[in-house]
Amino acid sequence: MIAYDIIGDIHGEFPALERLLSILPSGRRLLFLGDLIDRGPASLEVAELVMKLVRDDGALCLLGNHEFNLVQWRHGRTKAKHSNRPTIEHIEAHP
């Protein structure tokens, strides 16, 4: 049986995520419940770390409304949401 640690609403707070990951027990999988991005200063760093954890089979990740809004904007399906603005600016500055 696999044990999971469930994590949600990180909102770009990379140092807080690193601290949390450093104290969680080893040998368990992570389940991210979305809202990895926006509000905090390090949305891209959070997203990259979570993608690596998923690729390494150490985590699963569900899409949150903040990620959904960003994907919709990126594909030209909607205008940018106010909450996505800092993340969009970061993406545009670091293509």
XYZ file of N, CA and C in Angstrom:
285
model
N 0.843 -1.171 0.000
C 0.000 0.000 0.000
C 0.895 1.243 0.000
N 0.549 2.203 -0.833
C 1.315 3.451 -0.926
C 0.682 4.488 -0.002
N 1.511 5.149 0.777
C 1.045 6.238 1.630
C 1.306 7.555 0.909
N 0.372 8.482 1.039
C 0.464 9.780 0.363
C 0.491 10.920 1.371
N 1.242 11.951 1.012
C 1.145 13.242 1.685
C 0.447 14.169 0.710
N -0.600 14.835 1.150
C -1.435 15.663 0.288
C -1.094 17.129 0.526
N -0.785 17.829 -0.585
C -0.334 19.217 -0.509
C -1.146 20.056 -1.483
N -1.665 21.168 -1.018
C -2.429 22.046 -1.900
C -2.087 23.503 -1.686
N -2.423 24.304 -2.678
C -2.348 25.767 -2.586
C -0.964 26.289 -2.190
N 0.032 25.918 -2.956
C 1.386 26.392 -2.696
C 1.542 27.844 -3.153
N 0.886 28.175 -4.256
C 0.843 29.550 -4.781
C 2.212 30.221 -4.878
N 3.167 29.518 -5.483
C 4.454 30.138 -5.780
C 5.368 30.352 -4.598
N 5.095 29.719 -3.489
C 5.931 29.875 -2.287
C 6.977 28.765 -2.239
N 8.007 28.912 -3.069
C 9.034 27.883 -3.222
C 9.778 27.574 -1.924
N 10.268 28.567 -1.174
C 10.978 28.233 0.074
C 10.096 27.454 1.058
N 8.824 27.799 1.132
C 7.920 27.072 2.031
C 7.740 25.628 1.565
N 7.648 25.421 0.248
C 7.533 24.062 -0.279
C 8.798 23.263 0.027
N 9.952 23.866 -0.168
C 11.207 23.171 0.148
C 11.264 22.775 1.626
N 10.858 23.685 2.513
C 10.860 23.372 3.948
C 9.917 22.209 4.243
N 8.728 22.252 3.648
C 7.763 21.177 3.865
C 8.321 19.839 3.385
N 8.884 19.825 2.183
C 9.418 18.581 1.642
C 10.566 18.039 2.496
N 11.303 18.929 3.140
C 12.443 18.489 3.956
C 12.006 17.794 5.248
N 10.784 18.000 5.686
C 10.338 17.390 6.950
C 9.364 16.232 6.755
N 8.924 16.000 5.524
C 7.999 14.890 5.289
C 8.764 13.570 5.333
N 8.100 12.516 5.789
C 8.770 11.209 5.841
C 9.142 10.718 4.449
N 10.233 9.990 4.337
C 10.639 9.442 3.045
C 9.819 8.187 2.747
N 9.832 7.800 1.485
C 9.138 6.580 1.087
C 7.662 6.753 0.823
N 7.181 7.962 0.888
C 5.767 8.224 0.630
C 5.656 9.001 -0.672
N 4.511 8.943 -1.320
C 4.282 9.723 -2.537
C 3.550 11.001 -2.160
N 3.736 11.987 -3.006
C 3.091 13.280 -2.802
C 1.911 13.394 -3.749
N 0.852 14.016 -3.289
C -0.301 14.322 -4.122
C -0.540 15.822 -4.025
N -0.246 16.532 -5.115
C -0.446 17.979 -5.167
C -1.842 18.256 -5.701
N -2.580 19.085 -4.989
C -3.975 19.363 -5.334
C -4.150 20.646 -6.125
N -3.127 21.078 -6.813
C -3.246 22.240 -7.682
C -2.974 23.550 -6.969
N -3.141 24.618 -7.740
C -2.811 25.974 -7.297
C -1.348 26.067 -6.855
N -0.495 25.553 -7.722
C 0.945 25.642 -7.500
C 1.448 27.062 -7.725
N 0.749 27.808 -8.570
C 1.245 29.089 -9.066
C 0.417 30.267 -8.555
N 0.950 31.452 -8.850
C 0.317 32.748 -8.564
C 0.449 33.145 -7.099
N 0.371 34.426 -6.904
C 0.461 35.102 -5.605
C 1.887 35.162 -5.071
N 2.575 34.045 -4.957
C 3.947 34.038 -4.452
C 4.943 34.393 -5.536
N 6.195 34.622 -5.154
C 7.198 35.120 -6.100
C 7.875 34.058 -6.968
N 7.632 32.782 -6.730
C 8.417 31.749 -7.410
C 7.535 30.660 -8.034
N 6.533 31.078 -8.776
C 5.601 30.115 -9.374
C 6.288 29.153 -10.321
N 7.182 29.661 -11.175
C 7.838 28.779 -12.139
C 8.733 27.763 -11.440
N 9.410 28.173 -10.398
C 10.273 27.263 -9.658
C 9.456 26.157 -8.996
N 8.313 26.528 -8.428
C 7.427 25.533 -7.826
C 6.964 24.545 -8.891
N 6.497 25.067 -10.027
C 5.999 24.201 -11.104
C 7.097 23.263 -11.602
N 8.303 23.769 -11.758
C 9.412 22.926 -12.230
C 9.738 21.815 -11.234
N 9.745 22.139 -9.951
C 10.032 21.126 -8.938
C 8.944 20.051 -8.926
N 7.699 20.465 -8.972
C 6.603 19.493 -8.955
C 6.644 18.629 -10.211
N 6.930 19.223 -11.373
C 7.040 18.427 -12.602
C 8.154 17.388 -12.480
N 9.278 17.763 -11.872
C 10.370 16.810 -11.675
C 9.930 15.677 -10.750
N 9.251 16.010 -9.670
C 8.773 14.979 -8.745
C 7.810 14.017 -9.438
N 6.945 14.548 -10.295
C 6.007 13.702 -11.044
C 6.771 12.813 -12.028
N 7.717 13.399 -12.769
C 8.523 12.616 -13.728
C 9.278 11.484 -13.038
N 9.761 11.749 -11.828
C 10.524 10.749 -11.073
C 9.613 9.758 -10.340
N 8.317 9.839 -10.583
C 7.309 8.948 -9.999
C 7.202 9.088 -8.485
N 7.533 10.285 -7.983
C 7.401 10.529 -6.559
C 6.171 11.334 -6.202
N 5.399 11.719 -7.229
C 4.247 12.574 -6.968
C 3.210 12.451 -8.080
N 2.017 12.835 -7.728
C 0.919 13.041 -8.675
C 0.490 14.489 -8.498
N -0.061 15.076 -9.550
C -0.474 16.477 -9.453
C -1.769 16.692 -10.217
N -2.724 17.294 -9.564
C -3.983 17.676 -10.192
C -3.914 19.144 -10.592
N -4.588 19.492 -11.650
C -4.639 20.865 -12.137
C -5.576 21.680 -11.248
N -5.084 22.828 -10.777
C -5.921 23.733 -10.009
C -6.487 24.825 -10.905
N -7.363 25.629 -10.371
C -7.973 26.683 -11.183
C -6.953 27.725 -11.638
N -5.898 27.968 -10.870
C -4.884 28.930 -11.288
C -4.096 28.398 -12.487
N -3.752 27.116 -12.470
C -3.077 26.523 -13.626
C -4.011 26.477 -14.830
N -5.263 26.113 -14.600
C -6.239 26.062 -15.688
C -6.379 27.428 -16.361
N -6.489 28.468 -15.558
C -6.602 29.817 -16.120
C -5.374 30.185 -16.944
N -4.197 29.807 -16.471
C -2.961 30.109 -17.193
C -2.901 29.350 -18.520
N -3.287 28.095 -18.506
C -3.295 27.301 -19.741
C -4.292 27.898 -20.730
N -5.462 28.279 -20.261
C -6.469 28.881 -21.134
C -5.930 30.170 -21.755
N -5.261 31.003 -20.959
C -4.666 32.241 -21.474
C -3.601 31.917 -22.522
N -2.729 30.958 -22.200
C -1.611 30.631 -23.086
C -2.076 30.159 -24.460
N -3.213 29.488 -24.491
C -3.767 28.991 -25.751
C -4.724 29.983 -26.405
N -4.799 31.187 -25.846
C -5.616 32.235 -26.438
C -7.111 32.043 -26.278
N -7.511 31.245 -25.330
C -8.934 30.962 -25.137
C -9.624 31.945 -24.205
N -8.819 32.701 -23.445
C -9.389 33.655 -22.504
C -8.371 34.753 -22.233
N -8.836 35.829 -21.681
C -7.927 36.888 -21.247
C -7.279 36.477 -19.934
N -6.144 37.077 -19.657
C -5.434 36.771 -18.414
C -6.281 37.181 -17.213
N -6.288 36.336 -16.217
C -6.947 36.660 -14.947
C -6.010 37.532 -14.120
N -6.583 38.374 -13.297
C -5.772 39.251 -12.442
C -4.794 38.432 -11.588
N -5.257 37.304 -11.083
C -4.405 36.494 -10.206
C -3.226 35.870 -10.948
N -3.336 35.718 -12.274
C -2.249 35.140 -13.065
C -1.225 36.173 -13.520
N -1.508 37.453 -13.378
C -0.641 38.494 -13.936
C 0.818 38.354 -13.520
N 1.160 38.189 -12.225
C 2.584 38.058 -11.875
C 3.253 36.836 -12.524
N 2.531 35.741 -12.615
C 3.086 34.547 -13.246
C 3.290 34.772 -14.735
N 2.340 35.402 -15.381
C 2.468 35.702 -16.808
C 3.661 36.616 -17.055
N 3.832 37.626 -16.228
C 4.976 38.527 -16.381
C 6.289 37.760 -16.220
N 6.325 36.816 -15.278
C 7.525 36.009 -15.067
C 7.794 35.131 -16.281
N 6.754 34.524 -16.830
C 6.905 33.686 -18.033
C 7.396 34.526 -19.204
N 6.813 35.682 -19.392
C 7.220 36.543 -20.507
C 8.659 37.030 -20.346
N 9.119 37.217 -19.126
C 10.493 37.666 -18.891
C 11.499 36.525 -18.994
N 11.028 35.290 -18.888
C 11.906 34.097 -18.918
C 11.338 33.053 -19.878
N 11.315 33.382 -21.160
C 10.714 32.409 -22.106
C 11.567 31.169 -22.205
